[in-house]
Coordinates of C-alpha atoms and ligand atoms in Angstrom, one line a residue:
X28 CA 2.5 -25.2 -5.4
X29 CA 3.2 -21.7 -4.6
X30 CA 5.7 -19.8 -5.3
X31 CA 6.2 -16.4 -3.5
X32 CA 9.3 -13.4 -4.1
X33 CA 9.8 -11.8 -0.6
X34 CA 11.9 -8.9 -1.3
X35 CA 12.3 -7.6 2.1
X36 CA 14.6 -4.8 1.2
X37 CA 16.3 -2.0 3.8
X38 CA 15.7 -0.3 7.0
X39 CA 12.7 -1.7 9.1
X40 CA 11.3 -3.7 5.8
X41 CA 13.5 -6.5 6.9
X42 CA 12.4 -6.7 10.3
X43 CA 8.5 -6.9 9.4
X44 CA 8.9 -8.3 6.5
X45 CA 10.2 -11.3 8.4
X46 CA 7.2 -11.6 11.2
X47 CA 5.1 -11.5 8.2
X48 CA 6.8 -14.6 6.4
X49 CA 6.8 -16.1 10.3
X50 CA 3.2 -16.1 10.5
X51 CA 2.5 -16.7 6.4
X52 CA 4.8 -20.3 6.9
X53 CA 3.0 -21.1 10.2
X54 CA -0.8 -20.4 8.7
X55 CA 0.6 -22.5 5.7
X56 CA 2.2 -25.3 7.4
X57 CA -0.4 -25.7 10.1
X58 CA -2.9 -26.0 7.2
X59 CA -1.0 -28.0 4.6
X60 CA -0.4 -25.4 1.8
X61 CA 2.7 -26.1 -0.4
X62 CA 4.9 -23.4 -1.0
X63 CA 8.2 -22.1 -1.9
X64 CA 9.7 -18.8 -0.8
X65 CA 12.9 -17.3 -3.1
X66 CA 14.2 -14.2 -1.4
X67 CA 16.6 -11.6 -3.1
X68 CA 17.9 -7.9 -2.3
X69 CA 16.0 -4.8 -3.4
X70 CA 16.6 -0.9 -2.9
X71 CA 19.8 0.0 -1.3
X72 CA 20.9 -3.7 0.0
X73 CA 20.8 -4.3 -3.9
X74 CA 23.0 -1.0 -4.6
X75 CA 25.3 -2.2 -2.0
X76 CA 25.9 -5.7 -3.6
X77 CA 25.5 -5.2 -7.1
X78 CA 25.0 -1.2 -7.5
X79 CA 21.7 -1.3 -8.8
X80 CA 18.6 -1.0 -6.9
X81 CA 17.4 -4.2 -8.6
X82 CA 18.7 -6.7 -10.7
X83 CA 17.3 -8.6 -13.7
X84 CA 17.5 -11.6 -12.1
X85 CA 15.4 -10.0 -8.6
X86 CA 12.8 -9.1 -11.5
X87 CA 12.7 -12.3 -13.2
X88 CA 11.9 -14.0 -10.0
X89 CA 9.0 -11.3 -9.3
X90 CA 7.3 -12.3 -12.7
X91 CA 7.9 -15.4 -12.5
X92 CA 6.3 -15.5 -8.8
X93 CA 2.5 -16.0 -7.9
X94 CA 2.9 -13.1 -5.9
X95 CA 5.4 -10.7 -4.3
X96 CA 5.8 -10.2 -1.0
X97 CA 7.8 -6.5 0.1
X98 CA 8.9 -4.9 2.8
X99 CA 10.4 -1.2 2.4
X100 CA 13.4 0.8 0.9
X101 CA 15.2 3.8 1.5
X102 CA 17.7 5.7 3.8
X103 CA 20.1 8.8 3.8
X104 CA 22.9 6.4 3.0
X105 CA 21.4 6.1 -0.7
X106 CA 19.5 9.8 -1.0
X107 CA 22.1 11.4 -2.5
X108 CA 22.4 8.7 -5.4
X109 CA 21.4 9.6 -9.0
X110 CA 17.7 9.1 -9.0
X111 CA 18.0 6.1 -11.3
X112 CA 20.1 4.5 -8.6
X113 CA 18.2 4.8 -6.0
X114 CA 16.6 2.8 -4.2
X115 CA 12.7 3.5 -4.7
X116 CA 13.8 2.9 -8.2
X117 CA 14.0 -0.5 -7.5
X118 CA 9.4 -0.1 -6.1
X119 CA 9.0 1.8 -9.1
X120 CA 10.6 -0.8 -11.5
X121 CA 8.7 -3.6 -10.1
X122 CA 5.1 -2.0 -10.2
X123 CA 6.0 -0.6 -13.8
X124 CA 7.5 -3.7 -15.4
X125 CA 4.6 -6.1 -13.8
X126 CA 2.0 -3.6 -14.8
X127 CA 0.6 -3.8 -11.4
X128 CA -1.7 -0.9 -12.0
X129 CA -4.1 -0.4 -8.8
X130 CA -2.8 -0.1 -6.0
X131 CA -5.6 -1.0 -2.7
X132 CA -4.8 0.6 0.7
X133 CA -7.6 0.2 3.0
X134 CA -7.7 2.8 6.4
X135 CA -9.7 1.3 8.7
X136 CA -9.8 2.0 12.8
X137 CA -9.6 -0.2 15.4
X138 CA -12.1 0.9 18.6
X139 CA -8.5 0.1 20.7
X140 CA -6.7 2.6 18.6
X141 CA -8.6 5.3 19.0
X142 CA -6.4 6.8 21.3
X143 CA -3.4 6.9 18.6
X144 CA -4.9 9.0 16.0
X145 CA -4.3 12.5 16.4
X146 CA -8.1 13.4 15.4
X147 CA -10.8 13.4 17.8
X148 CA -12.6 10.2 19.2
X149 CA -15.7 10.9 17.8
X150 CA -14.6 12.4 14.4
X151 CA -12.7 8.6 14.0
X152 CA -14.7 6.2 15.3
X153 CA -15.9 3.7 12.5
X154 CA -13.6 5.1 9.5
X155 CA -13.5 2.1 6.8
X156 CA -12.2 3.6 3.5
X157 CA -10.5 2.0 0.6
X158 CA -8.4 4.1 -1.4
X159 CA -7.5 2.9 -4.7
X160 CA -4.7 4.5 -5.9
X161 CA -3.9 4.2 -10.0
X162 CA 0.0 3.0 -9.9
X163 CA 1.2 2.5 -13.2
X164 CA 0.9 5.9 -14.7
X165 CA 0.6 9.6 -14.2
X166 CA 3.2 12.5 -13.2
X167 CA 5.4 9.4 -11.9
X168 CA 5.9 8.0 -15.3
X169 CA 5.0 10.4 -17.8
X170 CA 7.3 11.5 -20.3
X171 CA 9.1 14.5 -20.7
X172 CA 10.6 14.4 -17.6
X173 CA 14.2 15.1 -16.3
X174 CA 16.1 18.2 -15.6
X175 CA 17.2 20.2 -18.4
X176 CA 19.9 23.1 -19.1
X177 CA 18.3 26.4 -20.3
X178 CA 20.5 28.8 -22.5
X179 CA 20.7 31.6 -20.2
X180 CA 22.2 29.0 -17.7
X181 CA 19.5 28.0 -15.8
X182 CA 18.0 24.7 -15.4
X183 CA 14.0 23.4 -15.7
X184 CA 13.2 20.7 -13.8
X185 CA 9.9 18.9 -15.8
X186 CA 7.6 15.8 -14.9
X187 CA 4.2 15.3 -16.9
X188 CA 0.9 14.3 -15.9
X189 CA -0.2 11.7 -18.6
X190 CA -3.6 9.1 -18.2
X191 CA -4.9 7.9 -21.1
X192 CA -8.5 6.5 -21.7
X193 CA -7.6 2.6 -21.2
X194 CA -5.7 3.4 -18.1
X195 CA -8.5 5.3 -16.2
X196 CA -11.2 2.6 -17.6
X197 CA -9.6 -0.2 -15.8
X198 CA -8.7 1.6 -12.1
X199 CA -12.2 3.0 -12.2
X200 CA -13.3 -0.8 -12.8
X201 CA -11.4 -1.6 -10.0
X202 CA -12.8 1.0 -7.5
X203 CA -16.4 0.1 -8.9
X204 CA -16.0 -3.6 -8.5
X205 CA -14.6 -2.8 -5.0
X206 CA -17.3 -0.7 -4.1
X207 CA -20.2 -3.3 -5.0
X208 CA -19.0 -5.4 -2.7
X209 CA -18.7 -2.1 0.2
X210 CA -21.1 0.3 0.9
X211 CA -21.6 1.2 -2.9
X212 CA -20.2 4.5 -2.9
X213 CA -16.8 5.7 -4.9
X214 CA -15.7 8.8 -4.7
X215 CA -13.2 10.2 -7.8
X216 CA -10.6 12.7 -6.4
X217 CA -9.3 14.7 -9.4
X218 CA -8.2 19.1 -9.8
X219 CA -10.5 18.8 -12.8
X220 CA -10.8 22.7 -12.1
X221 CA -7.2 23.3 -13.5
X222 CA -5.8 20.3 -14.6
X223 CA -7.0 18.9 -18.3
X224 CA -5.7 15.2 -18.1
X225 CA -7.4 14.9 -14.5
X226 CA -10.9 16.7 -16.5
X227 CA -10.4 13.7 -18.7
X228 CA -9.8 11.6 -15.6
X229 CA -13.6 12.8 -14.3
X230 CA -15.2 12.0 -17.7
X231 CA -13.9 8.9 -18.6
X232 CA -14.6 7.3 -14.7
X233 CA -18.2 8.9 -15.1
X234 CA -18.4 6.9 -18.5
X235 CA -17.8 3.8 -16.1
X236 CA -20.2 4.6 -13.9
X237 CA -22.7 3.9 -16.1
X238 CA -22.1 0.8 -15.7
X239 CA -22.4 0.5 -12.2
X240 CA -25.9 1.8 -11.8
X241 CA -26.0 0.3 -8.1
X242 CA -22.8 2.5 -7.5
X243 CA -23.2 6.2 -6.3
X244 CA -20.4 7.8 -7.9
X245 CA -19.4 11.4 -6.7
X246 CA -16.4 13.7 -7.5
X247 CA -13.9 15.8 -5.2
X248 CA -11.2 18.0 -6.1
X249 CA -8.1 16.9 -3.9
X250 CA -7.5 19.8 -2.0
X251 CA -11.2 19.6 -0.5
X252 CA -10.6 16.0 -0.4
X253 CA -7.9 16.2 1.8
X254 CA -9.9 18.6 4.3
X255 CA -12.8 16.4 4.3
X256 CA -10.6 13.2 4.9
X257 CA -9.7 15.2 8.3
X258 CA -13.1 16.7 8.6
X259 CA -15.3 13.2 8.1
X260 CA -13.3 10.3 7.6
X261 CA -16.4 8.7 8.4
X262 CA -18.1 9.5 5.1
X263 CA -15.9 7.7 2.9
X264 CA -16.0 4.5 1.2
X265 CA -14.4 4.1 -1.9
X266 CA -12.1 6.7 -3.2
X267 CA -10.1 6.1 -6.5
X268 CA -7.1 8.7 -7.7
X269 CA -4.0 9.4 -9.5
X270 CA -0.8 8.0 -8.7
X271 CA 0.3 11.0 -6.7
X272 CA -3.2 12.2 -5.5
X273 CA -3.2 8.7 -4.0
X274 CA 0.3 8.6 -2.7
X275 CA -0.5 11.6 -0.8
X276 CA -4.1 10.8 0.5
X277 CA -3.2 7.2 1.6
X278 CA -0.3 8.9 3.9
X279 CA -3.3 11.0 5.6
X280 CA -5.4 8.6 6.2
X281 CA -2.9 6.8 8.2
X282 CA -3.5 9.2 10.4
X283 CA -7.1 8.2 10.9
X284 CA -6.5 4.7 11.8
X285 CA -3.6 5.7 14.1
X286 CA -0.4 5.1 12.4
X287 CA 0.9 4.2 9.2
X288 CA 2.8 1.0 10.9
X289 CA -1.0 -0.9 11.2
X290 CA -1.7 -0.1 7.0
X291 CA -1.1 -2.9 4.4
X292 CA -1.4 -2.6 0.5
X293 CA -1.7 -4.7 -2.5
X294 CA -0.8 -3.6 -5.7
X295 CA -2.9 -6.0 -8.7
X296 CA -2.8 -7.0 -12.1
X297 CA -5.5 -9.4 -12.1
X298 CA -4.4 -12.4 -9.6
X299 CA -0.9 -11.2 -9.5
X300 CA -0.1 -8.6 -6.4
X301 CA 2.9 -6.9 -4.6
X302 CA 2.0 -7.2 -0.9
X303 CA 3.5 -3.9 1.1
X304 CA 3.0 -2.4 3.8
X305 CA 2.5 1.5 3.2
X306 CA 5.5 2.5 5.5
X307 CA 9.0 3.2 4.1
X308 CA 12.1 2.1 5.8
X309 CA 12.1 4.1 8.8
X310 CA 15.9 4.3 9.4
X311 CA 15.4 6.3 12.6
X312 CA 14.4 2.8 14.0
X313 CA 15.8 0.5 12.3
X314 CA 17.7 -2.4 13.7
X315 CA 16.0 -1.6 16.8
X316 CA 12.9 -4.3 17.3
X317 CA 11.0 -1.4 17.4
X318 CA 8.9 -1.2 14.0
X319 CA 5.5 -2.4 14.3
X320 CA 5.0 -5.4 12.0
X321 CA 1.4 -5.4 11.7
X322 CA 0.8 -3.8 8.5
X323 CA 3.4 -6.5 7.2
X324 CA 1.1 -9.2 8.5
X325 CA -2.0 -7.6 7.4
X326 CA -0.7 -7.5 3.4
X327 CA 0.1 -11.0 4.2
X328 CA -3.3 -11.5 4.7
X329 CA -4.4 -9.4 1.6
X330 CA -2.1 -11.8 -0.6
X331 CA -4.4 -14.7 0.4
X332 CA -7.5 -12.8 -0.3
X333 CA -6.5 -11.5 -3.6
X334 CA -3.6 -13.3 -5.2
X335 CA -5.4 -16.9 -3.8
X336 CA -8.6 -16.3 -2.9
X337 CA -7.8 -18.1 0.4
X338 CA -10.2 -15.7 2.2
X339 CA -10.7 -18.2 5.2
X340 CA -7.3 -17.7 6.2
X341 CA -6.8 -14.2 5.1
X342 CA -9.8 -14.0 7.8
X343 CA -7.6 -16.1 10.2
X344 CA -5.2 -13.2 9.8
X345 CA -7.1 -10.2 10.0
X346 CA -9.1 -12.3 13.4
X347 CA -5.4 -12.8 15.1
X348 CA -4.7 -9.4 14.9
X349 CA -7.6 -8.1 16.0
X350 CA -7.4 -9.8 18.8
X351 CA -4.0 -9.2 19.6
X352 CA -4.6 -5.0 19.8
X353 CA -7.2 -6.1 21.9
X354 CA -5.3 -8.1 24.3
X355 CA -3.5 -4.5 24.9
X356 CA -0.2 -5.9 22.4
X357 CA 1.2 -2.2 21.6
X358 CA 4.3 -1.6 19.4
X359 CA 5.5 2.1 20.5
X360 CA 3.9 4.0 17.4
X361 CA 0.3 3.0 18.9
X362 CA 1.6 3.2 22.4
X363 CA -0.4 5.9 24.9
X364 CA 0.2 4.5 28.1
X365 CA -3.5 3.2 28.5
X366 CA -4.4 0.2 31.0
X367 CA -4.2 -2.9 30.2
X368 CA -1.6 -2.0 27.2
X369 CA 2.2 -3.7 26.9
X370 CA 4.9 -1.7 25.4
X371 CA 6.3 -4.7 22.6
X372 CA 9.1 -5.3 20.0
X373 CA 8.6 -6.1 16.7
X374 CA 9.2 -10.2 17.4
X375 CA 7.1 -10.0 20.4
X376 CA 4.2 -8.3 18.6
X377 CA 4.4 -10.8 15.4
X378 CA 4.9 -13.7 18.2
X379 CA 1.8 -13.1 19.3
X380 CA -0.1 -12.9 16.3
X381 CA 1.1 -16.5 16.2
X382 CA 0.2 -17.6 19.3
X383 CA -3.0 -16.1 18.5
X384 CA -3.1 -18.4 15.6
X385 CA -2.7 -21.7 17.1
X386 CA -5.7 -21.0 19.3
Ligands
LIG26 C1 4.4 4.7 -1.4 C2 5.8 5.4 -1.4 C3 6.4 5.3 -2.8 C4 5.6 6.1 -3.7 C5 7.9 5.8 -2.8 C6 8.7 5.1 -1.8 C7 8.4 5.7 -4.2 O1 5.7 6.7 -0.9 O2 4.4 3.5 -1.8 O3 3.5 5.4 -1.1 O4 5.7 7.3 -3.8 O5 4.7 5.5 -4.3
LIG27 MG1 3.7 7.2 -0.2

């Protein structure tokens, strides 16, 4: 029996959160998986009930899931909360207390999308990177950190950059086990140049790539690395980064598969995952059936591969939606007006991964 957490949280995560559960429960009934689903409130639904952004019993049921399925928090109605309160607390909480250290967000492009990324056609085409993004650690969690009174009145605002040894060893495992099974290339992105605990960062990941003879290993400071993702997206296979390098070079490379609404994420601790898609809550749209639900679906279908290893039907996943962009399905973020396109909501889009599905 499985038993899933589906925290679907605020804003749009609620919306695609739900087509993804639609089209998990009809893969697994149609193919007679057992399963149970407990849902609770997360981020600012959680504030609004019990005035935190997540409960001891929403995080008892995440660790005592097989895996957790999210969909997004945040919106200005909780921004000016104490940071403790609000609700990305409730993210940070769960990826901190179930140690769900690396976090894998593929950018990939579909030929159909083209169109949506800002970046030229040719500069595009056939972009298939994984980032893997460390998630546990860093300037997110390191200590000191907090805003502090100075004497003469002012105030210092501090966060610290902390890795140690053990925590780059097993991301860099990660990204090297990834890559073997790629195109055998991982590329470090670090600011070894002035930061000390990212020069340790570059030493310790070479030390692993030792190990990985079969793996090319190379090294980019992240400024350059974020011109080059623009500049030859192609070239990438495998990069693997801090928390906040890799918060900030995943949000790019939505860019170069079109929109952020088609890019899913697992976040792992061995067999145990979080399964998000890399959007926040998009409150401008919310409520609206207009969010498209496909990165939803497609961390669905990451669940299956890495929390199960039920790759057949991740596959069956990953197939349906293919084949849906090509049959010209186009939520408005991918939208340009091209022939043979339909404008859909939300439902209609994750209704018609379905009906792909019981082809
Ligand atoms: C992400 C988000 C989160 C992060 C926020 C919502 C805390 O941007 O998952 O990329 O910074 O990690
Ligand atoms: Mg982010």
């Amino acid at each position: 029996m499985i038993k899933l957490a589906l925290f679907a949280g605020d804003g749009i995560g609620t919306e695609v959160a739900g087509e993804a559960v639609n089209v998990l429960k009809f893969l697994f009934d149609s193919n007679s998986v057992r399963y149970e689903i407990e849902e609770d409130l997360v981020g600012g639904a959680s504030y609004d009930e019990y005035k935190l952004p997540i409960t001891e019993k929403a995080l008892k049921l995440a660790k005592e899931a097989d895996a957790v399925i999210f969909g997004a928090v945040g919106g200005p109605k909780w921004e000016s909360l104490p940071i403790e309160l609000r609700p990305e607390k409730a993210l940070l909480t769960l990826r901190y207390d179930l140690d769900l250290y690396a976090n894998l967000r593929p950018a990939k492009i579909y030929d159909e999308l083209i169109d949506a990324s800002p970046l030229k056609k040719d500069v595009v085409q056939g972009t298939d990177m994984m980032i893997v993004r460390e998630l546990t650690g860093g300037i997110y969690f390191g200590q000191p950190r907090g805003v502090f009174d100075l004497e003469d009145g002012q105030k210092k605002g501090v966060n610290t950059l902390v890795y140690t040894t053990k925590e780059i060893e097993r991301i860099a495992k990660i990204a090297f086990d990834i890559a073997r099974k790629r195109r055998k290339k991982v590329l470090s992105v670090d600011k070894a140049n002035v930061l000390e605990c990212t020069e340790l960062w570059r030493s310790v990941v070479a030390g692993v790539g030792k190990e990985y003879p079969d793996v090319e290993l190379t090294n980019m400071y992240v400024d350059n690395c974020s011109m080059q993702l623009i500049r030859q997206p192609k070239s990438f296979d495998v990069i693997v980064t801090t928390n906040m390098f890799g918060d900030i070079l995943s949000d790019e490379s939505s860019m170069v598969a079109g929109s952020i609404g088609m890019l899913q994420s697992a976040s792992l601790n061995g067999k145990k995952g979080m399964y998000e898609p890399i959007h926040g809550s998009a409150p401008d749209i919310a409520g609206q059936d207009k969010a498209n639900p496909v990165a939803a679906i497609l961390s669905v279908a990451m669940m299956l591969r890495y929390s199960f290893d039920m790759d057949e039907l991740a596959e069956k996943i990953e197939n349906a939606v293919e084949k849906v962009i090509k049959n010209g399905y186009r939520t408005a973020d991918i939208y340009s007006n091209a022939q043979g396109t339909k404008l859909v909501g939300t439902k209609e889009m994750g209704n018609a991964v379905i009906d792909e599905l019981k082809k």
